[in-house]
Structure formats: C-alpha cells, structure tokens
C-alpha cells in the first residue's frame, strides 16, 4: 500500500512540476509582447512620514495584466524578465514612466519622492546613468525626488563596478535605497561599502515586534542606520502596534497596507483626495 501511495504521489508531483513548467514557458513567451501590448502597468504604494505626519514618497511596483491568466505577480514574472533579459527594456520604461508620473503629482503640489526597483541585470547593461539622466531630463523631475532601490544580494558580485555606477547616478542627485534589509547574509559588510541614502527594513522585522529578540534586532538596526546618517523606511507595516514601536525606536517613515496598498494613478488621486478622512493623517 505504501508503495502504491508512493508511486501515486510521484505521478502527482510530476504532473504539478509539468504544469508549472508549461506555465513558465507560456509566461516567458508572452512577456516578450507585454510591453508593446500595454499589458504592463505601474502601481504606486505610499510611504508615510510619521514624524512630519505627511506623505513622504511612493514606491513603483510593476504589474502585468496577462490577457488570459489575469494579474501575474511580480514575484513570478520579474525572475522571468531577468532570465530573458527583458528586465532591461522594462526597467528603462519603469524609470521613465515613474519619473513622468511623479512630475505630474509634483505639479499638483505633492513633493513626494518616487522609488524604482532595480535588478542586477541593469548594472551588467551599464546604461543606468544615461537612462536616469534622460528620464529626469524628459520629465523635469528634480533629481533628489528619484530613488533607486537595490538589494544587498545584487551588490555581492562585481561590487566595484556597481559602486561606481551607483556613485555616478548619485552625482546627479538621485538617492539610493537598500531594499529588503536584513534578509541577505552580508547586510552589515555591505553598509560599509555601498553608497546609500536610505535603508528599507524588511517586512520580516516590522511585524510581531512583541517578541524580545525581534525587538532587540530592530532596535539595533535602527540605531546603526541613524549613526550612519541613513534614512529608514519600515516595509510592510499592517498594524498600529508595530508602527508605534517602530516610531519609538526612531523609524520615521512607514510603508505598508496600513497606509495604502500599491495603487494605479487614478486610485492614488482618490487616496490623496481622501487623506483628510484617514485616521493616520491626523494622529497627533
Ligand atoms: P519589494 O521591492 O520589497 O516591494 C515590497 C513588496 O511588499 C510589494 O510586493 C508590496 O506590494 C508588498 N507589500 C507592501 N506592503 C505590504 C504589507 O503591508 N503587507 C504585505 N504582506 N505585503 C506588502 P509586490 O508588489 O508583489 O512586489 C514584489 C517584489 O517584486 C518587490 O519587492 C520587488 O522586489 C519586485 N518588483 C516589483 N516591481 C519591480 C520592478 O519594477 N523592477 C524590479 N526589478 N523588481 C520589481
Ligand atoms: Mg522595493
Ligand atoms: Mg522591499
Ligand atoms: Mg521586502
């Protein structure tokens, strides 16, 4: 009987694997057309400064509306975009589009920053500087309002080359954030070498702060970031209690569903118009 079950689960496992592979191949094929067919769009998630009690920025988060499979998560299609190299034209497009959008909001009187996620492939391409320069020029967005997010795992290889490219864009006035901080294995060493302006504390550390260990770790990270004169953004905050703790520990900027989900520009406009009715907006 055990043998029977064993072979059955082997079949099920194989089928599952096959289905996943078929889906991946299909997505890989279709992603080539996604950009020209206007299936990609950017959502923007607000970042809230709890000290000034005001909007501090937005992070651009890419979405793919597949014609038959519906909304595909970036966790699924970004790795495919990286493998195929499509991440290169896609990122160029995201930088341009996000700068343009941020400039529109800026003209409406909102002076928040706009963040764009980068991938390792962008540094291999070597065009980051010219893309950013062009996007800033075309949109007229003040450079200090653009933020580029990198992760620690990205800078592990070819560190010197990446540092040089980051320093180049930083010369333009653009800010650099270290995303998902605390999830890699080199966090502290990287901080000493990479030119960054802001540290984004991963969601892993911004919930369940009641446990003494997590509390101590987060307290230490925030202290260290402050000594290094870095800004800190807490990612993925969903509840009031961790926000209160993070605020007490000295983290000034929060990003998470508690404040707002990633939204399309029309949804952002509604969110902005409705700010006066949001409880967090008049906390003090
Ligand atoms: P990330 O840059 O760390 O972005 C934060 C992710 O956490 C986003 O997932 C966001 O929707 C989610 N999130 C925000 N607040 C909360 C919360 O309160 N609770 C929970 N559970 N989740 C929250 P998303 O949009 O699915 O993106 C996933 C990842 O895909 C991003 O992680 C980023 O690494 C990557 N990504 C997204 N857009 C781009 C892009 O344009 N280029 C590149 N290279 N990567 C991108
Ligand atoms: Mg990010
Ligand atoms: Mg992140
Ligand atoms: Mg994260």
Short mmCIF file of C-alpha atoms and ligand atoms in Angstrom, two decimals:
data_model
loop_
_atom_site.label_atom_id
_atom_site.label_comp_id
_atom_site.label_asym_id
_atom_site.label_seq_id
_atom_site.Cartn_x
_atom_site.Cartn_y
_atom_site.Cartn_z
CA UNK A 1 0.00 0.00 0.00
CA UNK A 2 2.79 2.33 0.92
CA UNK A 3 4.42 1.60 -2.38
CA UNK A 4 1.15 2.34 -4.15
CA UNK A 5 0.79 5.69 -2.44
CA UNK A 6 4.43 6.44 -3.07
CA UNK A 7 4.14 5.96 -6.81
CA UNK A 8 0.90 7.95 -6.90
CA UNK A 9 2.43 10.94 -5.24
CA UNK A 10 5.32 10.65 -7.64
CA UNK A 11 2.87 10.97 -10.53
CA UNK A 12 1.09 13.90 -8.88
CA UNK A 13 4.41 15.56 -8.19
CA UNK A 14 5.47 15.12 -11.78
CA UNK A 15 2.21 16.49 -13.12
CA UNK A 16 2.49 19.50 -10.83
CA UNK A 17 6.03 20.11 -11.99
CA UNK A 18 4.99 19.78 -15.61
CA UNK A 19 2.14 22.26 -15.20
CA UNK A 20 4.44 24.75 -13.57
CA UNK A 21 6.94 24.39 -16.38
CA UNK A 22 4.27 24.85 -19.06
CA UNK A 23 3.02 27.98 -17.33
CA UNK A 24 6.52 29.36 -17.07
CA UNK A 25 7.21 28.75 -20.76
CA UNK A 26 3.93 30.40 -21.67
CA UNK A 27 4.66 33.45 -19.50
CA UNK A 28 8.19 33.62 -20.86
CA UNK A 29 6.81 33.65 -24.39
CA UNK A 30 4.10 36.20 -23.67
CA UNK A 31 6.30 38.56 -21.68
CA UNK A 32 8.11 39.47 -24.90
CA UNK A 33 4.93 41.17 -26.10
CA UNK A 34 3.74 42.54 -22.76
CA UNK A 35 5.42 45.92 -23.03
CA UNK A 36 4.34 46.76 -26.60
CA UNK A 37 0.86 45.39 -25.96
CA UNK A 38 0.45 47.73 -22.98
CA UNK A 39 -0.11 44.89 -20.51
CA UNK A 40 2.41 46.25 -18.02
CA UNK A 41 1.42 49.00 -15.66
CA UNK A 42 2.86 50.56 -12.54
CA UNK A 43 1.20 50.77 -9.16
CA UNK A 44 2.39 53.19 -6.51
CA UNK A 45 2.48 52.47 -2.80
CA UNK A 46 2.59 55.43 -0.39
CA UNK A 47 5.31 55.92 2.21
CA UNK A 48 4.21 57.89 5.23
CA UNK A 49 6.40 60.06 7.45
CA UNK A 50 5.05 59.61 10.99
CA UNK A 51 7.12 62.48 12.42
CA UNK A 52 6.09 65.21 9.97
CA UNK A 53 2.78 63.42 9.62
CA UNK A 54 2.80 63.66 5.86
CA UNK A 55 3.26 61.72 2.67
CA UNK A 56 6.96 61.22 2.00
CA UNK A 57 7.03 59.14 -1.17
CA UNK A 58 5.77 56.38 -3.38
CA UNK A 59 7.36 53.10 -4.43
CA UNK A 60 6.74 51.98 -8.01
CA UNK A 61 5.61 48.35 -8.14
CA UNK A 62 5.21 46.75 -11.51
CA UNK A 63 2.12 44.76 -12.53
CA UNK A 64 1.38 42.52 -15.50
CA UNK A 65 -2.18 42.03 -16.66
CA UNK A 66 -1.92 38.90 -18.78
CA UNK A 67 -4.69 38.62 -21.42
CA UNK A 68 -5.83 35.14 -20.30
CA UNK A 69 -4.10 34.44 -16.98
CA UNK A 70 -5.08 37.71 -15.33
CA UNK A 71 -2.83 39.55 -12.94
CA UNK A 72 0.57 37.88 -12.66
CA UNK A 73 2.61 38.62 -9.53
CA UNK A 74 6.00 40.33 -9.93
CA UNK A 75 7.39 37.55 -7.73
CA UNK A 76 6.64 35.28 -10.69
CA UNK A 77 7.39 37.44 -13.74
CA UNK A 78 10.35 39.53 -12.57
CA UNK A 79 12.61 36.44 -12.37
CA UNK A 80 11.48 35.51 -15.90
CA UNK A 81 12.17 39.05 -17.07
CA UNK A 82 15.63 38.77 -15.54
CA UNK A 83 16.39 35.40 -17.14
CA UNK A 84 15.29 36.55 -20.59
CA UNK A 85 16.93 39.97 -20.36
CA UNK A 86 13.53 41.63 -20.85
CA UNK A 87 14.09 43.33 -17.49
CA UNK A 88 16.38 45.76 -19.32
CA UNK A 89 13.80 47.45 -21.62
CA UNK A 90 11.17 47.01 -18.88
CA UNK A 91 13.23 48.85 -16.25
CA UNK A 92 14.07 51.65 -18.68
CA UNK A 93 10.33 52.02 -19.24
CA UNK A 94 9.53 51.94 -15.49
CA UNK A 95 12.10 54.66 -14.74
CA UNK A 96 10.69 56.88 -17.48
CA UNK A 97 7.08 56.29 -16.60
CA UNK A 98 7.60 56.71 -12.84
CA UNK A 99 9.52 59.97 -13.29
CA UNK A 100 6.79 61.28 -15.57
CA UNK A 101 4.07 60.33 -13.07
CA UNK A 102 5.98 61.83 -10.14
CA UNK A 103 6.37 65.06 -12.10
CA UNK A 104 2.58 65.19 -12.66
CA UNK A 105 1.98 64.83 -8.92
CA UNK A 106 4.72 67.39 -8.23
CA UNK A 107 2.93 69.86 -10.48
CA UNK A 108 -0.21 69.26 -8.42
CA UNK A 109 1.68 70.31 -5.30
CA UNK A 110 2.79 66.94 -3.94
CA UNK A 111 6.52 66.92 -3.34
CA UNK A 112 6.97 63.26 -2.53
CA UNK A 113 9.79 61.07 -3.84
CA UNK A 114 9.40 58.19 -6.27
CA UNK A 115 11.26 54.89 -5.87
CA UNK A 116 12.06 52.38 -8.61
CA UNK A 117 13.30 48.82 -8.02
CA UNK A 118 16.43 47.81 -9.90
CA UNK A 119 17.67 44.36 -10.84
CA UNK A 120 21.24 43.04 -11.06
CA UNK A 121 20.90 42.87 -14.84
CA UNK A 122 20.68 46.65 -15.04
CA UNK A 123 24.24 47.01 -13.80
CA UNK A 124 25.51 44.46 -16.31
CA UNK A 125 23.95 46.56 -19.05
CA UNK A 126 25.87 49.67 -17.98
CA UNK A 127 23.23 52.12 -19.22
CA UNK A 128 21.70 53.11 -15.91
CA UNK A 129 23.29 56.56 -15.83
CA UNK A 130 22.09 57.55 -19.30
CA UNK A 131 18.58 56.18 -18.68
CA UNK A 132 18.25 58.14 -15.45
CA UNK A 133 19.68 61.31 -16.94
CA UNK A 134 17.28 61.04 -19.86
CA UNK A 135 14.23 60.28 -17.71
CA UNK A 136 14.99 63.23 -15.42
CA UNK A 137 15.57 65.49 -18.40
CA UNK A 138 12.38 64.48 -20.20
CA UNK A 139 10.16 64.69 -17.12
CA UNK A 140 11.79 67.67 -15.47
CA UNK A 141 11.60 65.87 -12.14
CA UNK A 142 14.04 67.26 -9.54
CA UNK A 143 16.73 64.53 -9.24
CA UNK A 144 16.56 64.32 -5.43
CA UNK A 145 12.96 63.11 -5.81
CA UNK A 146 14.04 59.95 -7.60
CA UNK A 147 15.16 56.99 -5.53
CA UNK A 148 16.65 53.75 -6.86
CA UNK A 149 16.22 50.58 -4.81
CA UNK A 150 18.90 47.92 -4.81
CA UNK A 151 19.25 44.80 -2.67
CA UNK A 152 22.29 43.53 -0.83
CA UNK A 153 22.43 40.29 -2.83
CA UNK A 154 22.78 42.39 -6.02
CA UNK A 155 25.93 44.12 -4.92
CA UNK A 156 27.71 40.94 -3.85
CA UNK A 157 29.14 40.30 -7.31
CA UNK A 158 31.14 42.91 -9.24
CA UNK A 159 30.94 45.17 -6.25
CA UNK A 160 33.44 47.74 -7.52
CA UNK A 161 31.64 48.18 -10.83
CA UNK A 162 28.25 48.53 -9.16
CA UNK A 163 29.60 51.03 -6.63
CA UNK A 164 30.98 53.11 -9.50
CA UNK A 165 27.64 53.09 -11.33
CA UNK A 166 25.79 53.99 -8.14
CA UNK A 167 28.18 56.86 -7.44
CA UNK A 168 27.61 58.14 -10.97
CA UNK A 169 23.82 58.33 -10.64
CA UNK A 170 24.21 59.75 -7.16
CA UNK A 171 26.23 62.59 -8.68
CA UNK A 172 23.03 63.56 -10.46
CA UNK A 173 21.36 63.99 -7.06
CA UNK A 174 19.42 60.71 -7.21
CA UNK A 175 19.04 58.78 -3.94
CA UNK A 176 19.85 55.11 -3.38
CA UNK A 177 17.94 52.79 -1.03
CA UNK A 178 18.94 49.38 0.21
CA UNK A 179 15.79 47.24 -0.08
CA UNK A 180 14.79 44.17 1.98
CA UNK A 181 17.46 44.95 4.55
CA UNK A 182 18.15 42.10 6.93
CA UNK A 183 17.17 39.25 4.61
CA UNK A 184 20.59 38.80 2.97
CA UNK A 185 23.65 37.41 4.65
CA UNK A 186 26.04 40.30 4.25
CA UNK A 187 23.98 43.25 5.45
CA UNK A 188 26.50 44.86 7.74
CA UNK A 189 29.53 44.48 5.47
CA UNK A 190 27.59 45.94 2.54
CA UNK A 191 26.64 49.03 4.54
CA UNK A 192 30.29 49.93 4.90
CA UNK A 193 30.96 49.91 1.16
CA UNK A 194 27.86 50.81 -0.81
CA UNK A 195 26.91 54.48 -1.20
CA UNK A 196 23.34 54.55 0.05
CA UNK A 197 20.99 57.16 1.49
CA UNK A 198 18.24 55.02 2.88
CA UNK A 199 17.73 51.61 4.39
CA UNK A 200 14.47 49.72 3.95
CA UNK A 201 13.83 47.41 6.84
CA UNK A 202 12.31 44.20 5.51
CA UNK A 203 8.77 43.19 6.40
CA UNK A 204 10.25 40.23 8.27
CA UNK A 205 11.29 42.68 11.00
CA UNK A 206 8.38 45.09 11.05
CA UNK A 207 5.66 42.84 12.38
CA UNK A 208 5.46 40.81 15.63
CA UNK A 209 7.79 43.23 17.36
CA UNK A 210 6.44 41.96 20.65
CA UNK A 211 8.98 39.12 20.68
CA UNK A 212 12.04 40.30 22.65
CA UNK A 213 14.55 39.07 20.06
CA UNK A 214 12.99 40.85 17.11
CA UNK A 215 12.57 43.99 19.15
CA UNK A 216 16.26 43.96 20.06
CA UNK A 217 17.36 43.31 16.47
CA UNK A 218 15.20 46.10 15.04
CA UNK A 219 16.33 48.49 17.74
CA UNK A 220 19.94 47.71 16.87
CA UNK A 221 19.42 48.13 13.13
CA UNK A 222 17.67 51.49 13.54
CA UNK A 223 20.40 52.75 15.87
CA UNK A 224 23.08 51.67 13.44
CA UNK A 225 21.29 53.27 10.48
CA UNK A 226 20.95 56.52 12.40
CA UNK A 227 24.65 56.53 13.30
CA UNK A 228 25.38 56.07 9.60
CA UNK A 229 23.07 59.06 8.88
CA UNK A 230 20.75 56.91 6.79
CA UNK A 231 17.02 57.36 6.43
CA UNK A 232 14.97 54.33 7.41
CA UNK A 233 11.76 53.04 5.88
CA UNK A 234 9.85 50.20 7.54
CA UNK A 235 8.35 47.90 4.88
CA UNK A 236 5.10 46.00 5.04
CA UNK A 237 3.54 47.55 8.14
CA UNK A 238 -0.03 46.36 8.58
CA UNK A 239 -0.98 47.23 12.16
CA UNK A 240 -0.86 50.10 14.60
CA UNK A 241 1.14 48.36 17.37
CA UNK A 242 4.34 47.72 15.41
CA UNK A 243 4.08 51.23 13.96
CA UNK A 244 4.05 52.68 17.48
CA UNK A 245 7.05 50.57 18.46
CA UNK A 246 8.97 51.43 15.27
CA UNK A 247 8.21 55.13 15.80
CA UNK A 248 9.50 54.97 19.36
CA UNK A 249 12.65 53.25 18.13
CA UNK A 250 13.29 56.15 15.75
CA UNK A 251 12.00 54.92 12.40
CA UNK A 252 10.36 57.90 10.72
CA UNK A 253 8.89 56.50 7.51
CA UNK A 254 6.41 53.64 7.13
CA UNK A 255 5.23 51.75 4.07
CA UNK A 256 2.56 49.06 4.16
CA UNK A 257 -1.08 48.11 3.75
CA UNK A 258 -1.90 50.07 6.92
CA UNK A 259 -1.32 53.29 4.95
CA UNK A 260 -2.19 52.12 1.49
CA UNK A 261 -1.80 49.29 -1.00
CA UNK A 262 0.01 49.72 -4.30
CA UNK A 263 -2.40 51.80 -6.44
CA UNK A 264 -2.85 52.92 -10.02
CA UNK A 265 -2.55 56.69 -10.61
CA UNK A 266 -6.35 57.26 -10.55
CA UNK A 267 -6.53 55.30 -7.28
CA UNK A 268 -3.68 57.40 -5.90
CA UNK A 269 -5.62 60.56 -6.76
CA UNK A 270 -8.59 59.24 -4.80
CA UNK A 271 -6.32 58.26 -1.91
CA UNK A 272 -4.79 61.75 -1.88
CA UNK A 273 -8.18 63.43 -2.05
CA UNK A 274 -9.38 61.30 0.86
CA UNK A 275 -6.33 61.92 3.11
CA UNK A 276 -8.24 64.25 5.39
CA UNK A 277 -10.53 61.36 6.33
CA UNK A 278 -7.72 58.92 7.11
CA UNK A 279 -7.09 58.31 10.79
CA UNK A 280 -3.29 58.10 10.46
CA UNK A 281 -3.17 61.52 8.81
CA UNK A 282 -4.16 63.32 12.00
CA UNK A 283 -2.60 61.03 14.56
CA UNK A 284 -1.13 63.81 16.70
P1 LIG B 1 9.78 44.93 -2.75
O1 LIG B 1 10.52 45.94 -3.56
O2 LIG B 1 10.37 44.57 -1.44
O3 LIG B 1 8.33 45.53 -2.60
C1 LIG B 1 7.54 45.36 -1.47
C2 LIG B 1 6.51 44.27 -1.67
O4 LIG B 1 5.75 44.13 -0.48
C3 LIG B 1 5.49 44.58 -2.76
O5 LIG B 1 5.11 43.34 -3.35
C4 LIG B 1 4.33 45.16 -1.96
O6 LIG B 1 3.09 45.08 -2.63
C5 LIG B 1 4.38 44.29 -0.74
N1 LIG B 1 3.77 44.94 0.43
C6 LIG B 1 3.71 46.25 0.70
N2 LIG B 1 3.09 46.48 1.87
C7 LIG B 1 2.73 45.28 2.37
C8 LIG B 1 2.05 44.86 3.56
O7 LIG B 1 1.64 45.66 4.39
N3 LIG B 1 1.88 43.53 3.71
C9 LIG B 1 2.31 42.62 2.80
N4 LIG B 1 2.08 41.33 3.03
N5 LIG B 1 2.96 42.97 1.66
C10 LIG B 1 3.17 44.30 1.46
P2 LIG B 1 4.91 43.20 -4.92
O8 LIG B 1 4.30 44.45 -5.47
O9 LIG B 1 4.23 41.90 -5.16
O10 LIG B 1 6.40 43.12 -5.45
C11 LIG B 1 7.24 42.06 -5.07
C12 LIG B 1 8.66 42.32 -5.44
O11 LIG B 1 8.80 42.35 -6.87
C13 LIG B 1 9.19 43.65 -4.97
O12 LIG B 1 9.57 43.57 -3.61
C14 LIG B 1 10.37 43.85 -5.89
O13 LIG B 1 11.49 43.15 -5.43
C15 LIG B 1 9.87 43.19 -7.18
N6 LIG B 1 9.44 44.24 -8.11
C16 LIG B 1 8.27 44.89 -8.22
N7 LIG B 1 8.30 45.80 -9.22
C17 LIG B 1 9.54 45.73 -9.76
C18 LIG B 1 10.22 46.42 -10.83
O14 LIG B 1 9.69 47.34 -11.48
N8 LIG B 1 11.51 46.03 -11.10
C19 LIG B 1 12.15 45.06 -10.39
N9 LIG B 1 13.41 44.75 -10.72
N10 LIG B 1 11.55 44.42 -9.37
C20 LIG B 1 10.26 44.73 -9.06
MG1 LIG B 2 11.39 47.69 -3.27
MG1 LIG B 3 11.43 45.70 -0.23
MG1 LIG B 4 10.74 43.21 1.10
#
